[in-house]
Coordinates of C-alpha atoms in Angstrom, one line a residue:
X1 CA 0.0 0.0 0.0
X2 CA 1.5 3.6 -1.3
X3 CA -0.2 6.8 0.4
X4 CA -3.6 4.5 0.5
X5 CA -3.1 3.2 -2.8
X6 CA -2.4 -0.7 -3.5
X7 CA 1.1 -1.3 -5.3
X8 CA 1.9 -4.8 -6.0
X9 CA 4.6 -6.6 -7.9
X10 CA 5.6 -10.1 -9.0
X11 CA 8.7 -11.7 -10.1
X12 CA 8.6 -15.5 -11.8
X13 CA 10.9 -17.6 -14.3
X14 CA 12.1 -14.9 -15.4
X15 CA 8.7 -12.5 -15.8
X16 CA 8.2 -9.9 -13.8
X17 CA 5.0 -7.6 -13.2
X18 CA 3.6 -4.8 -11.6
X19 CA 0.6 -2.6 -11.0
X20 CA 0.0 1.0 -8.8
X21 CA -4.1 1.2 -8.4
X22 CA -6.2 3.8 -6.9
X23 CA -8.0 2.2 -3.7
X24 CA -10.5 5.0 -3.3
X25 CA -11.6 4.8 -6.7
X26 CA -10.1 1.1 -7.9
X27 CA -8.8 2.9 -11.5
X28 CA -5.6 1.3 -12.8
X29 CA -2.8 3.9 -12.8
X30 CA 0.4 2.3 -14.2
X31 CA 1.7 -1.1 -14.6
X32 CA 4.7 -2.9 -16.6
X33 CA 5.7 -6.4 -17.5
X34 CA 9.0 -7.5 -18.1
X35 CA 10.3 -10.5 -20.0
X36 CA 13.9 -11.6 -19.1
X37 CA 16.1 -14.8 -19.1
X38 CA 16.1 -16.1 -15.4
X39 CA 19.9 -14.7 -15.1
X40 CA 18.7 -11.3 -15.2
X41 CA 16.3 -11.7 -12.1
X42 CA 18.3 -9.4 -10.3
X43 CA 18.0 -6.6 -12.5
X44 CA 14.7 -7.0 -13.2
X45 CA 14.4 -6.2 -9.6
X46 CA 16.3 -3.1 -10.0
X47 CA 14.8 -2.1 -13.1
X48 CA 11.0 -2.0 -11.5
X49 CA 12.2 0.2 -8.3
X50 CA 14.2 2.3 -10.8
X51 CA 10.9 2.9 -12.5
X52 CA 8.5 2.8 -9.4
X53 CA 10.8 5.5 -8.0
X54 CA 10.3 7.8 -11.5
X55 CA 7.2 7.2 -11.8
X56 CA 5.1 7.4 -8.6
X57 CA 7.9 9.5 -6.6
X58 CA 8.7 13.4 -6.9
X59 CA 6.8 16.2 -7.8
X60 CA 5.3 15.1 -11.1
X61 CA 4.9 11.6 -9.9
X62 CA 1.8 9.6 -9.9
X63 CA 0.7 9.6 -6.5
X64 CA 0.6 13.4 -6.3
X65 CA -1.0 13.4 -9.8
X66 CA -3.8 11.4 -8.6
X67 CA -4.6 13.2 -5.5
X68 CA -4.8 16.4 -7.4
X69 CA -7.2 14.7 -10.1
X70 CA -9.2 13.5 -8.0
X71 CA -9.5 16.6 -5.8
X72 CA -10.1 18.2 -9.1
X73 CA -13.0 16.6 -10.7
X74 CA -14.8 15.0 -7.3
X75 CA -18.1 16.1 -8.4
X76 CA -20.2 17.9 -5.4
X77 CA -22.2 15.9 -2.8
X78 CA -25.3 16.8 -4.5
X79 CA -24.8 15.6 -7.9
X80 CA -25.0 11.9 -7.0
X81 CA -27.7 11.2 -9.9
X82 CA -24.3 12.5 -12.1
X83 CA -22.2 9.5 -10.6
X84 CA -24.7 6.9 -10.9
X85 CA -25.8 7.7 -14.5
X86 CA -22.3 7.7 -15.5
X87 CA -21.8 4.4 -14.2
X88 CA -25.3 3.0 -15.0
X89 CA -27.8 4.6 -16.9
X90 CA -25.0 5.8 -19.5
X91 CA -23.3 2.3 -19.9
X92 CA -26.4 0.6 -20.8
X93 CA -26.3 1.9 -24.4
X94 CA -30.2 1.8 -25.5
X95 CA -32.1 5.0 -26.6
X96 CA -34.3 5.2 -23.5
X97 CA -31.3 5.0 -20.8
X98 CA -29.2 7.7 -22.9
X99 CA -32.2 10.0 -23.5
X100 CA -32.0 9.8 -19.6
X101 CA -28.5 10.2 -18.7
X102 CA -28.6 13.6 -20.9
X103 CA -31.8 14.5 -18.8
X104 CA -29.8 14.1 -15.2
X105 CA -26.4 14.9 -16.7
X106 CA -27.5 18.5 -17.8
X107 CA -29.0 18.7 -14.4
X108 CA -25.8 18.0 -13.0
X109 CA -23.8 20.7 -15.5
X110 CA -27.0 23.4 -14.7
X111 CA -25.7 23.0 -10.6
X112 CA -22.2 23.2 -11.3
X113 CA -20.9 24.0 -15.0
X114 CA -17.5 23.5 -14.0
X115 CA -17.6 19.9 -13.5
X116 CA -15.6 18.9 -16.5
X117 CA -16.0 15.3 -15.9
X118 CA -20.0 16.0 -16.6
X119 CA -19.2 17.5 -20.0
X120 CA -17.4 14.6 -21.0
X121 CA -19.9 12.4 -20.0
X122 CA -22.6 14.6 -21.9
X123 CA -20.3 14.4 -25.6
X124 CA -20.2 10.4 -24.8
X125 CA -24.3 10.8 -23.9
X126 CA -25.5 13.0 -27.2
X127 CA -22.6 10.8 -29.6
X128 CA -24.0 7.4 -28.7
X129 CA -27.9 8.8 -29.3
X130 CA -26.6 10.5 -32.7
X131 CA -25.6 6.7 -33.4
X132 CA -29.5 5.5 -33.0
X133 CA -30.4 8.1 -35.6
X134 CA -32.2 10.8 -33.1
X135 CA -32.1 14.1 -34.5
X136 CA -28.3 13.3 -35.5
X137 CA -26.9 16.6 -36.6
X138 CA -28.3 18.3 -34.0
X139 CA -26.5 15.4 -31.3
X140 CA -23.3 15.5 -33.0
X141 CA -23.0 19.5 -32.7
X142 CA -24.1 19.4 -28.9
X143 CA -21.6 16.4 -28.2
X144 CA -18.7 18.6 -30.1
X145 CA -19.5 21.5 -27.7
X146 CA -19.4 19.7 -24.6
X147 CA -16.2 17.9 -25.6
X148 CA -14.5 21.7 -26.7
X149 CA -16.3 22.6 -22.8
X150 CA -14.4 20.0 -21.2
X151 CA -11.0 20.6 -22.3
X152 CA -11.6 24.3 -21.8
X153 CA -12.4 23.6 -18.3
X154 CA -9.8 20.5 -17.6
X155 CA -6.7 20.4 -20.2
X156 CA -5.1 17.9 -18.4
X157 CA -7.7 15.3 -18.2
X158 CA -6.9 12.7 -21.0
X159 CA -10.7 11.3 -21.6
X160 CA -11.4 15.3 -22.4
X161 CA -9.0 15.2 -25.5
X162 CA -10.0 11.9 -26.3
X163 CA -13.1 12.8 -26.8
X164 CA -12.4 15.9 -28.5
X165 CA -10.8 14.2 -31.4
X166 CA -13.5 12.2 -31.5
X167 CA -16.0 15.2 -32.9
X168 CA -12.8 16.3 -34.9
X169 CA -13.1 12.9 -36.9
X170 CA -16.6 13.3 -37.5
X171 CA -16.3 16.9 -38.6
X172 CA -13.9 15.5 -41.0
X173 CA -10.8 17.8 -39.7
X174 CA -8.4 14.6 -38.8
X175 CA -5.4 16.3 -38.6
X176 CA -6.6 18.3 -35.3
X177 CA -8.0 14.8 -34.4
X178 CA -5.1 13.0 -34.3
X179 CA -3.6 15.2 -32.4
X180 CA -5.8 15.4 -29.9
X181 CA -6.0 11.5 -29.6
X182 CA -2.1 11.5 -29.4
X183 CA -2.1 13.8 -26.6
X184 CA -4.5 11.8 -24.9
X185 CA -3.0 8.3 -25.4
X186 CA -2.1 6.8 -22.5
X187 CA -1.0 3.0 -23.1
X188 CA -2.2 1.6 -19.6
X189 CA -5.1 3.2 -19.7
X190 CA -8.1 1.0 -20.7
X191 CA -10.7 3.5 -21.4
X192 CA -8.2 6.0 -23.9
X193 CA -7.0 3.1 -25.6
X194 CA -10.3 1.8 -26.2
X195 CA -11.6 5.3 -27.4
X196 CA -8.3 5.4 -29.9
X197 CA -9.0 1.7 -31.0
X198 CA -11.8 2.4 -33.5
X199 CA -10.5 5.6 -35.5
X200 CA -6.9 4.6 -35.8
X201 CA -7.6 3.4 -39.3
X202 CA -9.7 6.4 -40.2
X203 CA -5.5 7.7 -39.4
X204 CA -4.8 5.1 -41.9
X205 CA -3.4 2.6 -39.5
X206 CA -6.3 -0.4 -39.0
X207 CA -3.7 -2.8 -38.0
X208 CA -2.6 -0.7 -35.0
X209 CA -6.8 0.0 -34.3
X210 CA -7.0 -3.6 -33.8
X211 CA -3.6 -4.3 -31.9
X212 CA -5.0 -1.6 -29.2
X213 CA -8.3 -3.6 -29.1
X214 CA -6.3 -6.3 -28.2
X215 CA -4.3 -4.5 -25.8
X216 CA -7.5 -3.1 -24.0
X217 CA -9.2 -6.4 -23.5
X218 CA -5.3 -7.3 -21.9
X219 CA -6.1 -4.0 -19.4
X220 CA -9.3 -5.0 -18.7
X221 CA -10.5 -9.2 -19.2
X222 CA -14.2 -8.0 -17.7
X223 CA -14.6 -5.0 -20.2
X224 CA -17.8 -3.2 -20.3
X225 CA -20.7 -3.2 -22.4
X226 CA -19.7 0.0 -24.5
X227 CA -16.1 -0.8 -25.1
X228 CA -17.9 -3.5 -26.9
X229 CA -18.6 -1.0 -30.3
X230 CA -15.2 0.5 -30.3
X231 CA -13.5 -3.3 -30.5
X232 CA -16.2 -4.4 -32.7
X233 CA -15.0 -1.1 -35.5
X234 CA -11.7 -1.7 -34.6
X235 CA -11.2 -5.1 -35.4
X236 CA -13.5 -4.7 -38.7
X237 CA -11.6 -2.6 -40.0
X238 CA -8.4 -5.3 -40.6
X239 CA -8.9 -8.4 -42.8
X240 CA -9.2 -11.2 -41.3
X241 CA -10.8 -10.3 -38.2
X242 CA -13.9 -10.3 -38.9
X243 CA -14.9 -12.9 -37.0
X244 CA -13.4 -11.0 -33.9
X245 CA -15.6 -8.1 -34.8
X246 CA -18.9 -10.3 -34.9
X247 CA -17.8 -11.9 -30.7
X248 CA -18.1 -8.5 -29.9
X249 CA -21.0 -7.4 -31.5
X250 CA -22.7 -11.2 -30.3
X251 CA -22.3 -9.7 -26.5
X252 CA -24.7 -6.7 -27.9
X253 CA -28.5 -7.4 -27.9
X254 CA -30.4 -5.5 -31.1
X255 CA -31.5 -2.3 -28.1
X256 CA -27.7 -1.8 -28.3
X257 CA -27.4 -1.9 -32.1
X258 CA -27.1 1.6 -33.5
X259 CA -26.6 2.3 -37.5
X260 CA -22.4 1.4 -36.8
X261 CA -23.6 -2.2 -35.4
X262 CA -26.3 -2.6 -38.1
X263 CA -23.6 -1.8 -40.7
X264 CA -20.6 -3.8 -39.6
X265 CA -22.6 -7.1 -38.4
X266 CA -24.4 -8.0 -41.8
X267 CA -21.2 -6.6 -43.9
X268 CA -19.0 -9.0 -41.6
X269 CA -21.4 -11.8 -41.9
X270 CA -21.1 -11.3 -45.2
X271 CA -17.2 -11.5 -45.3
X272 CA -16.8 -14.2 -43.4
X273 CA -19.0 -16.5 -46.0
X274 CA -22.3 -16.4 -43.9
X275 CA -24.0 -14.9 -46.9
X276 CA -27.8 -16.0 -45.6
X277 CA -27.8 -14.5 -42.2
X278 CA -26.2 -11.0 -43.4
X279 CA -29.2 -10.2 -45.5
X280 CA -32.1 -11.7 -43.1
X281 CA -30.0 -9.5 -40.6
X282 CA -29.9 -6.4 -43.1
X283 CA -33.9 -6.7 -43.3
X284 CA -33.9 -6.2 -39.7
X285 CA -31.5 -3.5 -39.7
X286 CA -34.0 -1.5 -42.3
X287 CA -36.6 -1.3 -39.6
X288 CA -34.6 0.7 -37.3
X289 CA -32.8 2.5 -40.6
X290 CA -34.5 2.4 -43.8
X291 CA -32.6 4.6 -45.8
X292 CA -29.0 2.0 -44.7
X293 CA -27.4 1.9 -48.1
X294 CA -23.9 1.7 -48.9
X295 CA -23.4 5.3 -50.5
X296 CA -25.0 6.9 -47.2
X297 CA -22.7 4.7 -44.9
X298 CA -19.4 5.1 -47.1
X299 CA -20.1 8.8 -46.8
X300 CA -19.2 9.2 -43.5
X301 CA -15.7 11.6 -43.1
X302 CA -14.3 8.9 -41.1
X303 CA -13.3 6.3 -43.8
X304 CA -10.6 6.1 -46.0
X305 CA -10.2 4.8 -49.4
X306 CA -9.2 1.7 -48.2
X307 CA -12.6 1.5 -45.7
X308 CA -14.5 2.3 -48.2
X309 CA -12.8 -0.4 -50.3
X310 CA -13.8 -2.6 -47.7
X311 CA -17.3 -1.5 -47.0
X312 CA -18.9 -1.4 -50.5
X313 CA -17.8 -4.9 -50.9
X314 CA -18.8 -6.4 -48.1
X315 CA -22.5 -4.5 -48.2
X316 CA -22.6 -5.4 -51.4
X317 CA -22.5 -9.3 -50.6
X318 CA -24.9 -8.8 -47.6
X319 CA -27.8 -7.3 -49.8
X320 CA -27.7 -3.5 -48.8
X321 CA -29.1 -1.2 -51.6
X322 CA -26.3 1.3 -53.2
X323 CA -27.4 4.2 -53.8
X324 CA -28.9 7.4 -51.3
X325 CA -31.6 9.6 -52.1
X326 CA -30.4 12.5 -53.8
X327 CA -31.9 15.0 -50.9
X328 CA -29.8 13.5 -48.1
X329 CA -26.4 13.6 -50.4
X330 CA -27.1 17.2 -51.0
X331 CA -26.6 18.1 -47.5
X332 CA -22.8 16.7 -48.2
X333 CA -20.0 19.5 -49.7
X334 CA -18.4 16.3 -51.4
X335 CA -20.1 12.7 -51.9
X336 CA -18.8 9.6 -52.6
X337 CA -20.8 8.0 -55.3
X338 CA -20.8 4.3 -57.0
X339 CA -20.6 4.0 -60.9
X340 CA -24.0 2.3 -60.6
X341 CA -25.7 4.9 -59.3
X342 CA -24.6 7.6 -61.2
X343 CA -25.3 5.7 -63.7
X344 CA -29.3 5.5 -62.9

């Protein structure tokens, strides 16, 4: 135990770990594994109080970084619903619990608009209802403000940038995006690596996107409901993992399923040779989106060439229709369109 915080360590054949957690709040704060021949057991010994000592000692270490955090962002004793949706009612990921969370979370932000742990909570609240096609321009520009809000307020909270670049990407400005999910990258952090998993091939790298699924699931074996549609993009995105994409999506029930999961399940179905059950499952996914076509989806300033590669073919197999009406690719500066349907 450090200044009320569990450390532990472990040294074996050669293969040595070690963790720092938070008790008060039970978040991981830094680990490390190393890999040696048995020989070297001494100096892995050395090595982790060499780097226990730099990282959790002196003025910028982690045990002082923590306490301030924490003292930072504790929200106030009277915005409990604020705690428990953001644990709960957020994390259930179905149109009625969201529509809720927004409800108590502005609550939260009207009694203290400082909390910047509320605003980030509030982009994640209005992006994930965006995703179940509820008013989702209007979502998208409220979840972008909040995001801008809780930098503003906290610059040196990770999840604020995190989510920052997220409304960068779907602005279409990637370069700011990517920097913002660099700055926010932490790699023994579970929840900024999970956040970075899905967009790193919109950055043109899929195979890292995927590797950082993997990683995340390493962080966390009992991951959460909603990291379940980050791995699912992420691993989507890289041939030959589909079927890693359709585990995750299997944990989902259909009240999870927003127009990403309706998307990527039939066109992975569809990859993977399990032609049938992509299109009865793309006659589903019409009821809860009827104008799902490939233009519309392809669209999307996320994707590049290569997605889109990827996307058209595997719709294609799974029965999705080509080409959007003309009146919702108007609203786009520049559209992507198929040969077929400029043809008609």
């Amino acid at each position: 135990m450090i200044n009320g915080r569990p450390w532990s360590s472990q040294t074996a054949c050669g293969v040595a770990s070690a963790q720092f957690i938070d008790a008060t709040t039970g978040k991981h704060l830094w680990s490390n594994r190393w890999d040696r021949p048995d020989r070297d057991l001494f100096a892995i010994q050395t090595e982790i109080a060499e780097q226990v000592s730099n990282r959790l000692g002196g003025g910028a270490g982690l045990i002082q970084e923590a306490g301030r955090i924490t003292a930072h962002r504790k929200p106030p004793g009277n915005l409990n619903a604020y705690e428990l949706l953001g644990t709960e009612k957020l994390e259930q990921i179905n149109r009625t619990d969201i529509e809720e969370a927004i409800r108590l979370l502005s609550r939260a932000i009207e009694q203290d608009p400082t909390l910047a742990r509320a605003w980030v909570e509030l982009h994640h609240s209005h992006s994930v209802l965006a995703t179940f096609d509820v008013e989702p321009e209007k979502n998208r520009r409220i979840a972008a403000e909040a995001a801008k809000r809780a930098v503003a307020l906290d610059p040196a909270d990770a999840e604020a940038h995190a989510v920052l670049g997220q409304s960068l990407v779907v602005k279409g400005d990637l370069a700011r995006a990517k920097a913002e999910f660099d700055a926010a990258l932490a790699p023994n952090q579970f929840e900024i690596v999970t956040f970075y998993a899905p967009w790193a091939s919109t950055f043109g790298e899929p195979e890292r996107g995927a590797d950082m699924a993997d990683q995340a699931i390493h962080l966390n074996p009992n991951y959460p409901l909603w990291s379940t549609r980050f791995f699912a993009h992420a691993y989507f995105m890289v041939v030959g993992r589909y079927d890693d994409a359709l585990l995750m999506m299997d944990r989902l029930a259909p009240e999870n399923y927003g127009i990403w999961e309706w998307t990527y399940r039939p066109a992975a179905l569809a990859a993977v040779g399990r032609t049938e059950e992509a299109k009865t499952l793309f006659c589903e996914a019409l009821k809860s989106f009827p104008d799902l076509t490939i233009e519309g989806r392809v669209n999307e300033p996320a994707y590049t060439d290569a997605d889109r590669k990827r996307l058209i073919e595997t719709m294609r197999i799974a029965g999705f229709p080509p080409c959007a009406r003309p009146e919702l690719l108007a609203k786009l500066d520049k559209s992507v369109r198929l040969p077929d349907c400029l043809a008609n």
